[in-house]
Amino acid sequence: MTEHTDRTRRPFVMKEGVAMLARTPGALDALLRGLPEGWITAHEGGATWSPFDIVGHLIHGERTDWIPRARMILEHGETRAFDSFDRFAQFAASQGRALSSLLDEFTALRTQSLSDLTALRITDADLDRRGRHPELGVVTLRQLLATWVAHDLDHVMQISRVLARQYSDDVGPWRAYLRIISGAQG
Amino acid sequence: MTEHTDRTRRPFVMKEGVAMLARTPGALDALLRGLPEGWITAHEGGATWSPFDIVGHLIHGERTDWIPRARMILEHGETRAFDSFDRFAQFAASQGRALSSLLDEFTALRTQSLSDLTALRITDADLDRRGRHPELGVVTLRQLLATWVAHDLDHVMQISRVLARQYSDDVGPWRAYLRIISGAQG
């Protein structure tokens, strides 16, 4: 394999993807555990999610999305579509629970998921195997696993944004420099 | 004080702000330490920053920005403008160093900063004290401290985005669902 030199794109490599997936629970734990309640339940208005909601969503993904879909691809290929993912399951499942309990559960489930992933003994050739997404159509195992990584990071980003925007007013004129608040791209 | 019920905005409260500031080094450590080199040096093209560059930038902020500016407000008010912040200092300062060393330094500097902040014994009334930003003009201590928190989170967001976008191609059709890659707001 020639050395990868483009710093803006990487091909999915199992070892590198797993390195990221293994770190997400610890990063969220370090960021959120023990924070004052107001930060935990902060959101962006309307039906947007709080950090508490987002951790619940990640838990639901471990239970129903990533490894179950990887197995579906390996066992059924394109012949059977994945079950739809319930983006609202966490509202009932997390009700009345403490964030610390959700963080513990996410950590335990992710450890199990990565153990299950290892047990699947996925080869480079397997990464090209195809499955069927109920809305997106044909997808590959490589795309599923790359999405798992990007999905984690999407929600780390979302949590950071929800928290930072709490101070949208109190940062005053610095708002112009803070892309997380102004929404400027880049 | 009446209870704060708006979940989309919070007034800056010292204890809550410090709770976030204290967590950033641990969160970045958990996310980044030990990651394969390709993740650490990933960027978004051109002169954009990698996770390695961003940790260096946060170190420079601890040394020259937040506490020094808080002191400037308390000691000189509006009579003396802050020193300009060098957004590129990290490129020389971090050269040749290991990420683990930068993470250690950021953690140590942040601990010292929060200790210094406590020693300043800032009162609620002090939060309204005014200083002078070289470009933005008059700002308050409250705005400076709220910006410190939001700036941390802005860079946690940036690191998440830089990492996730590495898989912009490999996520395939899921790109449509991943706002971190598509750039969709919300």
Short mmCIF file of C-alpha atoms in Angstrom, two decimals:
data_model
loop_
_atom_site.label_atom_id
_atom_site.label_comp_id
_atom_site.label_asym_id
_atom_site.label_seq_id
_atom_site.Cartn_x
_atom_site.Cartn_y
_atom_site.Cartn_z
CA MET A 1 0.00 0.00 0.00
CA THR A 2 1.39 3.42 -0.92
CA GLU A 3 1.57 5.89 1.90
CA HIS A 4 -1.49 8.03 2.38
CA THR A 5 -0.48 11.69 2.04
CA ASP A 6 -3.75 13.63 1.52
CA ARG A 7 -4.51 15.20 4.90
CA THR A 8 -8.13 16.06 3.99
CA ARG A 9 -9.44 12.54 3.29
CA ARG A 10 -8.66 9.10 4.61
CA PRO A 11 -9.83 5.75 3.38
CA PHE A 12 -11.60 3.76 6.09
CA VAL A 13 -9.06 1.46 7.74
CA MET A 14 -10.41 -0.82 10.45
CA LYS A 15 -7.67 -0.14 12.98
CA GLU A 16 -7.97 3.64 12.59
CA GLY A 17 -11.76 3.61 12.73
CA VAL A 18 -11.77 1.47 15.84
CA ALA A 19 -9.24 3.83 17.47
CA MET A 20 -11.77 6.66 17.14
CA LEU A 21 -14.80 4.57 18.16
CA ALA A 22 -13.01 3.41 21.30
CA ARG A 23 -12.39 7.00 22.40
CA THR A 24 -15.87 8.52 22.13
CA PRO A 25 -17.32 7.26 25.44
CA GLY A 26 -14.32 8.51 27.41
CA ALA A 27 -14.39 11.89 25.67
CA LEU A 28 -18.10 12.38 26.42
CA ASP A 29 -17.60 11.18 29.97
CA ALA A 30 -14.78 13.67 30.53
CA LEU A 31 -16.81 16.48 28.98
CA LEU A 32 -20.17 15.85 30.65
CA ARG A 33 -20.01 13.82 33.87
CA GLY A 34 -20.76 15.94 36.91
CA LEU A 35 -21.64 19.10 34.98
CA PRO A 36 -24.31 21.30 36.57
CA GLU A 37 -27.79 20.20 35.49
CA GLY A 38 -28.41 23.32 33.42
CA TRP A 39 -25.66 22.35 30.99
CA ILE A 40 -26.93 18.78 30.69
CA THR A 41 -30.47 19.77 29.75
CA ALA A 42 -29.49 22.73 27.56
CA HIS A 43 -30.78 22.61 23.99
CA GLU A 44 -31.12 24.82 20.91
CA GLY A 45 -34.86 25.45 21.09
CA GLY A 46 -37.92 23.62 19.80
CA ALA A 47 -37.42 19.89 19.41
CA THR A 48 -33.60 20.08 19.39
CA TRP A 49 -31.63 17.73 21.60
CA SER A 50 -29.76 18.29 24.85
CA PRO A 51 -26.48 16.55 25.77
CA PHE A 52 -28.65 14.20 27.87
CA ASP A 53 -30.80 13.34 24.83
CA ILE A 54 -27.74 12.83 22.63
CA VAL A 55 -26.09 10.31 24.97
CA GLY A 56 -29.38 8.39 24.97
CA HIS A 57 -29.38 8.44 21.17
CA LEU A 58 -25.84 7.03 21.08
CA ILE A 59 -26.92 4.23 23.43
CA HIS A 60 -29.81 3.35 21.14
CA GLY A 61 -27.39 3.24 18.21
CA GLU A 62 -25.20 0.70 19.98
CA ARG A 63 -28.21 -1.48 20.69
CA THR A 64 -29.97 -1.38 17.33
CA ASP A 65 -27.88 0.20 14.61
CA TRP A 66 -24.19 -0.42 14.04
CA ILE A 67 -23.37 -4.01 14.91
CA PRO A 68 -26.86 -5.33 14.04
CA ARG A 69 -26.55 -3.73 10.59
CA ALA A 70 -23.01 -5.05 10.09
CA ARG A 71 -24.34 -8.54 10.86
CA MET A 72 -27.25 -8.01 8.48
CA ILE A 73 -24.83 -7.17 5.66
CA LEU A 74 -22.66 -10.21 6.38
CA GLU A 75 -25.60 -12.61 6.74
CA HIS A 76 -28.18 -11.32 4.27
CA GLY A 77 -26.38 -8.93 1.88
CA GLU A 78 -28.77 -6.86 -0.18
CA THR A 79 -31.65 -9.28 0.19
CA ARG A 80 -32.95 -7.83 3.43
CA ALA A 81 -33.18 -4.13 4.29
CA PHE A 82 -31.96 -2.90 7.67
CA ASP A 83 -34.58 -2.14 10.29
CA SER A 84 -35.31 1.57 10.40
CA PHE A 85 -33.49 3.47 13.12
CA ASP A 86 -35.72 5.18 15.67
CA ARG A 87 -34.32 8.67 16.16
CA PHE A 88 -36.65 9.32 19.09
CA ALA A 89 -36.25 6.11 21.11
CA GLN A 90 -34.07 7.83 23.71
CA PHE A 91 -36.86 10.06 24.96
CA ALA A 92 -38.69 7.13 26.53
CA ALA A 93 -35.62 5.01 27.28
CA SER A 94 -33.71 7.75 29.14
CA GLN A 95 -36.64 9.12 31.12
CA GLY A 96 -35.94 9.48 34.82
CA ARG A 97 -32.34 8.29 34.51
CA ALA A 98 -29.22 10.11 35.60
CA LEU A 99 -26.67 11.21 33.01
CA SER A 100 -23.98 9.28 34.89
CA SER A 101 -25.96 6.09 34.37
CA LEU A 102 -26.33 6.81 30.64
CA LEU A 103 -22.59 7.48 30.31
CA ASP A 104 -21.81 4.20 32.06
CA GLU A 105 -24.18 2.35 29.77
CA PHE A 106 -22.78 3.92 26.61
CA THR A 107 -19.24 2.99 27.68
CA ALA A 108 -20.23 -0.62 28.41
CA LEU A 109 -22.21 -1.00 25.18
CA ARG A 110 -19.41 0.46 23.07
CA THR A 111 -16.89 -1.93 24.63
CA GLN A 112 -19.21 -4.79 23.77
CA SER A 113 -19.77 -3.48 20.23
CA LEU A 114 -16.04 -3.31 19.55
CA SER A 115 -15.61 -6.79 20.95
CA ASP A 116 -18.42 -8.00 18.66
CA LEU A 117 -16.79 -6.21 15.74
CA THR A 118 -13.51 -8.01 16.35
CA ALA A 119 -15.36 -11.32 16.54
CA LEU A 120 -16.83 -10.71 13.08
CA ARG A 121 -13.26 -10.96 11.68
CA ILE A 122 -13.99 -8.56 8.88
CA THR A 123 -11.47 -8.71 6.04
CA ASP A 124 -10.60 -5.96 3.56
CA ALA A 125 -12.69 -7.82 1.00
CA ASP A 126 -15.64 -7.94 3.40
CA LEU A 127 -15.64 -4.13 3.53
CA ASP A 128 -17.00 -4.11 -0.03
CA ARG A 129 -19.94 -6.36 0.84
CA ARG A 130 -23.28 -4.75 0.22
CA GLY A 131 -26.43 -4.32 2.23
CA ARG A 132 -29.67 -2.44 1.81
CA HIS A 133 -30.62 0.68 3.72
CA PRO A 134 -34.40 1.23 3.92
CA GLU A 135 -34.08 4.78 2.55
CA LEU A 136 -30.61 5.13 1.04
CA GLY A 137 -30.62 1.87 -0.93
CA VAL A 138 -27.45 -0.13 -1.49
CA VAL A 139 -24.62 0.63 0.92
CA THR A 140 -21.38 -1.16 1.75
CA LEU A 141 -20.02 -2.43 5.02
CA ARG A 142 -17.16 0.06 4.60
CA GLN A 143 -19.68 2.91 4.37
CA LEU A 144 -21.54 1.66 7.45
CA LEU A 145 -18.38 1.54 9.55
CA ALA A 146 -17.07 4.91 8.31
CA THR A 147 -20.50 6.36 9.14
CA TRP A 148 -20.35 4.92 12.65
CA VAL A 149 -17.17 6.93 13.25
CA ALA A 150 -18.47 10.13 11.63
CA HIS A 151 -21.79 9.79 13.50
CA ASP A 152 -19.97 9.72 16.85
CA LEU A 153 -18.06 12.86 15.93
CA ASP A 154 -21.21 14.54 14.60
CA HIS A 155 -22.73 14.19 18.04
CA VAL A 156 -19.58 15.34 19.86
CA MET A 157 -19.83 18.40 17.63
CA GLN A 158 -23.53 18.81 18.39
CA ILE A 159 -22.95 18.63 22.15
CA SER A 160 -20.18 21.24 21.91
CA ARG A 161 -22.44 23.52 19.90
CA VAL A 162 -25.45 23.15 22.20
CA LEU A 163 -23.27 24.00 25.19
CA ALA A 164 -21.45 26.94 23.58
CA ARG A 165 -24.65 28.53 22.30
CA GLN A 166 -25.89 28.86 25.86
CA TYR A 167 -23.56 31.86 26.02
CA SER A 168 -24.66 33.38 22.68
CA ASP A 169 -25.72 36.55 24.49
CA ASP A 170 -23.09 36.69 27.20
CA VAL A 171 -20.07 36.53 24.85
CA GLY A 172 -21.06 39.99 23.59
CA PRO A 173 -19.00 41.31 20.67
CA TRP A 174 -16.80 38.17 20.62
CA ARG A 175 -19.74 36.49 18.93
CA ALA A 176 -18.22 37.66 15.64
CA TYR A 177 -15.15 35.48 16.22
CA LEU A 178 -16.92 32.37 17.49
CA ARG A 179 -18.08 30.27 14.57
CA ILE A 180 -19.76 27.84 16.94
CA ILE A 181 -22.19 30.64 17.86
CA SER A 182 -22.34 32.68 14.66
CA GLY A 183 -22.84 29.53 12.58
CA ALA A 184 -20.20 30.63 10.05
CA GLN A 185 -18.68 27.72 8.18
CA GLY A 186 -15.02 26.86 8.02
CA MET B 1 -32.38 34.96 42.00
CA THR B 2 -35.34 33.48 40.13
CA GLU B 3 -34.77 30.06 38.67
CA HIS B 4 -33.40 30.00 35.16
CA THR B 5 -35.83 28.13 32.90
CA ASP B 6 -34.83 29.04 29.33
CA ARG B 7 -32.92 26.02 28.03
CA THR B 8 -31.45 27.88 25.02
CA ARG B 9 -29.52 30.61 26.85
CA ARG B 10 -27.75 30.82 30.18
CA PRO B 11 -26.31 33.83 31.90
CA PHE B 12 -22.63 33.39 32.69
CA VAL B 13 -22.29 32.10 36.26
CA MET B 14 -18.75 31.62 37.52
CA LYS B 15 -19.29 28.15 38.99
CA GLU B 16 -20.96 26.86 35.82
CA GLY B 17 -18.36 28.39 33.53
CA VAL B 18 -15.51 26.95 35.57
CA ALA B 19 -17.18 23.51 35.49
CA MET B 20 -16.93 23.54 31.67
CA LEU B 21 -13.41 25.01 31.56
CA ALA B 22 -12.16 22.35 33.95
CA ARG B 23 -13.41 19.56 31.67
CA THR B 24 -11.94 20.56 28.31
CA PRO B 25 -8.40 19.21 28.81
CA GLY B 26 -9.71 15.81 29.92
CA ALA B 27 -12.16 15.63 27.04
CA LEU B 28 -9.47 16.40 24.46
CA ASP B 29 -7.10 13.98 26.13
CA ALA B 30 -9.69 11.20 25.99
CA LEU B 31 -10.49 11.97 22.36
CA LEU B 32 -6.97 12.41 20.98
CA ARG B 33 -4.23 10.77 23.05
CA GLY B 34 -2.76 7.75 21.32
CA LEU B 35 -4.73 8.18 18.08
CA PRO B 36 -2.92 7.05 14.92
CA GLU B 37 -0.79 9.88 13.51
CA GLY B 38 -3.01 10.33 10.44
CA TRP B 39 -5.93 11.48 12.60
CA ILE B 40 -3.75 13.92 14.56
CA THR B 41 -2.41 15.69 11.47
CA ALA B 42 -5.67 15.62 9.51
CA HIS B 43 -6.98 19.00 8.37
CA GLU B 44 -9.60 20.52 6.07
CA GLY B 45 -7.26 21.68 3.30
CA GLY B 46 -5.24 24.83 2.67
CA ALA B 47 -4.24 26.64 5.87
CA THR B 48 -6.86 24.94 8.06
CA TRP B 49 -5.79 23.45 11.37
CA SER B 50 -5.26 19.89 12.47
CA PRO B 51 -6.12 18.57 15.95
CA PHE B 52 -2.39 18.95 16.71
CA ASP B 53 -2.46 22.62 15.69
CA ILE B 54 -5.62 23.26 17.70
CA VAL B 55 -4.21 21.90 20.96
CA GLY B 56 -1.21 24.19 20.43
CA HIS B 57 -3.57 27.12 19.92
CA LEU B 58 -5.38 26.32 23.19
CA ILE B 59 -2.01 26.26 24.99
CA HIS B 60 -1.14 29.67 23.60
CA GLY B 61 -4.50 30.99 24.83
CA GLU B 62 -3.77 29.83 28.37
CA ARG B 63 -0.41 31.57 28.31
CA THR B 64 -1.35 34.88 26.72
CA ASP B 65 -5.10 35.38 26.46
CA TRP B 66 -7.61 34.53 29.15
CA ILE B 67 -6.08 35.16 32.56
CA PRO B 68 -3.76 37.94 31.33
CA ARG B 69 -6.77 39.74 29.85
CA ALA B 70 -8.84 39.24 33.01
CA ARG B 71 -6.01 40.81 34.97
CA MET B 72 -5.77 43.66 32.49
CA ILE B 73 -9.47 44.45 32.99
CA LEU B 74 -9.17 44.34 36.78
CA GLU B 75 -5.98 46.42 36.84
CA HIS B 76 -6.37 48.85 33.96
CA GLY B 77 -10.03 48.86 32.95
CA GLU B 78 -10.61 50.53 29.60
CA THR B 79 -7.45 52.59 29.74
CA ARG B 80 -5.21 49.96 28.22
CA ALA B 81 -6.12 47.68 25.31
CA PHE B 82 -5.36 43.95 25.50
CA ASP B 83 -2.33 42.69 23.62
CA SER B 84 -3.37 41.21 20.29
CA PHE B 85 -3.71 37.43 20.28
CA ASP B 86 -1.38 35.63 17.89
CA ARG B 87 -3.50 33.03 16.10
CA PHE B 88 -0.43 31.46 14.52
CA ALA B 89 1.93 31.20 17.49
CA GLN B 90 1.36 27.46 17.82
CA PHE B 91 3.01 26.64 14.52
CA ALA B 92 6.46 27.56 15.86
CA ALA B 93 5.78 26.64 19.50
CA SER B 94 4.50 23.11 18.77
CA GLN B 95 7.08 22.20 16.14
CA GLY B 96 8.75 18.87 16.74
CA ARG B 97 6.69 18.09 19.83
CA ALA B 98 4.52 15.07 20.48
CA LEU B 99 0.77 15.49 20.88
CA SER B 100 0.97 13.77 24.26
CA SER B 101 3.32 16.49 25.46
CA LEU B 102 0.95 19.22 24.22
CA LEU B 103 -2.00 17.56 25.96
CA ASP B 104 -0.03 17.38 29.21
CA GLU B 105 0.90 21.03 28.91
CA PHE B 106 -2.65 22.16 28.17
CA THR B 107 -3.92 20.24 31.21
CA ALA B 108 -1.28 21.76 33.49
CA LEU B 109 -1.80 25.29 32.17
CA ARG B 110 -5.57 25.07 32.51
CA THR B 111 -5.25 23.87 36.10
CA GLN B 112 -3.01 26.86 36.80
CA SER B 113 -5.40 29.24 35.00
CA LEU B 114 -8.35 28.10 37.10
CA SER B 115 -6.29 28.44 40.24
CA ASP B 116 -5.33 31.97 39.16
CA LEU B 117 -8.97 32.72 38.42
CA THR B 118 -9.99 31.68 41.93
CA ALA B 119 -7.24 33.84 43.38
CA LEU B 120 -8.68 36.88 41.57
CA ARG B 121 -11.79 36.56 43.82
CA ILE B 122 -14.05 37.95 41.14
CA THR B 123 -17.42 39.15 42.46
CA ASP B 124 -20.69 39.44 40.56
CA ALA B 125 -20.10 43.19 40.41
CA ASP B 126 -16.61 42.62 38.97
CA LEU B 127 -18.16 40.76 36.03
CA ASP B 128 -19.47 44.10 34.75
CA ARG B 129 -16.03 45.72 34.79
CA ARG B 130 -14.89 46.87 31.40
CA GLY B 131 -11.74 46.49 29.38
CA ARG B 132 -10.67 47.32 25.86
CA HIS B 133 -10.20 44.81 23.08
CA PRO B 134 -7.82 46.00 20.34
CA GLU B 135 -10.39 45.31 17.61
CA LEU B 136 -13.76 44.84 19.30
CA GLY B 137 -13.57 47.88 21.59
CA VAL B 138 -15.16 47.88 25.02
CA VAL B 139 -15.87 44.44 26.47
CA THR B 140 -16.73 43.25 29.97
CA LEU B 141 -15.06 40.68 32.19
CA ARG B 142 -18.28 38.64 31.96
CA GLN B 143 -17.98 38.58 28.16
CA LEU B 144 -14.32 37.57 28.36
CA LEU B 145 -15.06 34.64 30.68
CA ALA B 146 -18.12 33.48 28.70
CA THR B 147 -15.98 33.64 25.56
CA TRP B 148 -13.29 31.51 27.20
CA VAL B 149 -15.88 28.74 27.66
CA ALA B 150 -17.38 29.10 24.18
CA HIS B 151 -13.90 29.22 22.61
CA ASP B 152 -12.99 25.87 24.20
CA LEU B 153 -16.17 24.32 22.83
CA ASP B 154 -15.63 25.93 19.42
CA HIS B 155 -12.35 24.05 19.17
CA VAL B 156 -13.81 20.77 20.44
CA MET B 157 -16.33 21.20 17.63
CA GLN B 158 -13.60 22.00 15.12
CA ILE B 159 -11.57 18.92 16.08
CA SER B 160 -14.66 16.72 15.74
CA ARG B 161 -15.40 18.19 12.32
CA VAL B 162 -11.82 17.86 11.03
CA LEU B 163 -11.78 14.21 12.08
CA ALA B 164 -15.24 13.32 10.72
CA ARG B 165 -14.59 14.95 7.35
CA GLN B 166 -11.71 12.57 6.77
CA TYR B 167 -14.44 10.07 5.89
CA SER B 168 -16.42 12.42 3.64
CA ASP B 169 -15.97 10.02 0.73
CA ASP B 170 -16.09 6.72 2.58
CA VAL B 171 -19.46 7.33 4.28
CA GLY B 172 -21.06 7.14 0.82
CA PRO B 173 -24.79 7.91 0.72
CA TRP B 174 -24.94 8.47 4.51
CA ARG B 175 -23.31 11.80 3.79
CA ALA B 176 -26.85 13.19 3.42
CA TYR B 177 -27.59 12.43 7.08
CA LEU B 178 -24.30 13.64 8.56
CA ARG B 179 -24.45 17.37 9.13
CA ILE B 180 -20.83 17.35 10.25
CA ILE B 181 -19.86 16.40 6.71
CA SER B 182 -22.61 18.01 4.64
CA GLY B 183 -22.20 21.29 6.52
CA ALA B 184 -25.98 21.60 6.98
CA GLN B 185 -26.89 23.75 9.97
CA GLY B 186 -29.04 22.73 12.89
#
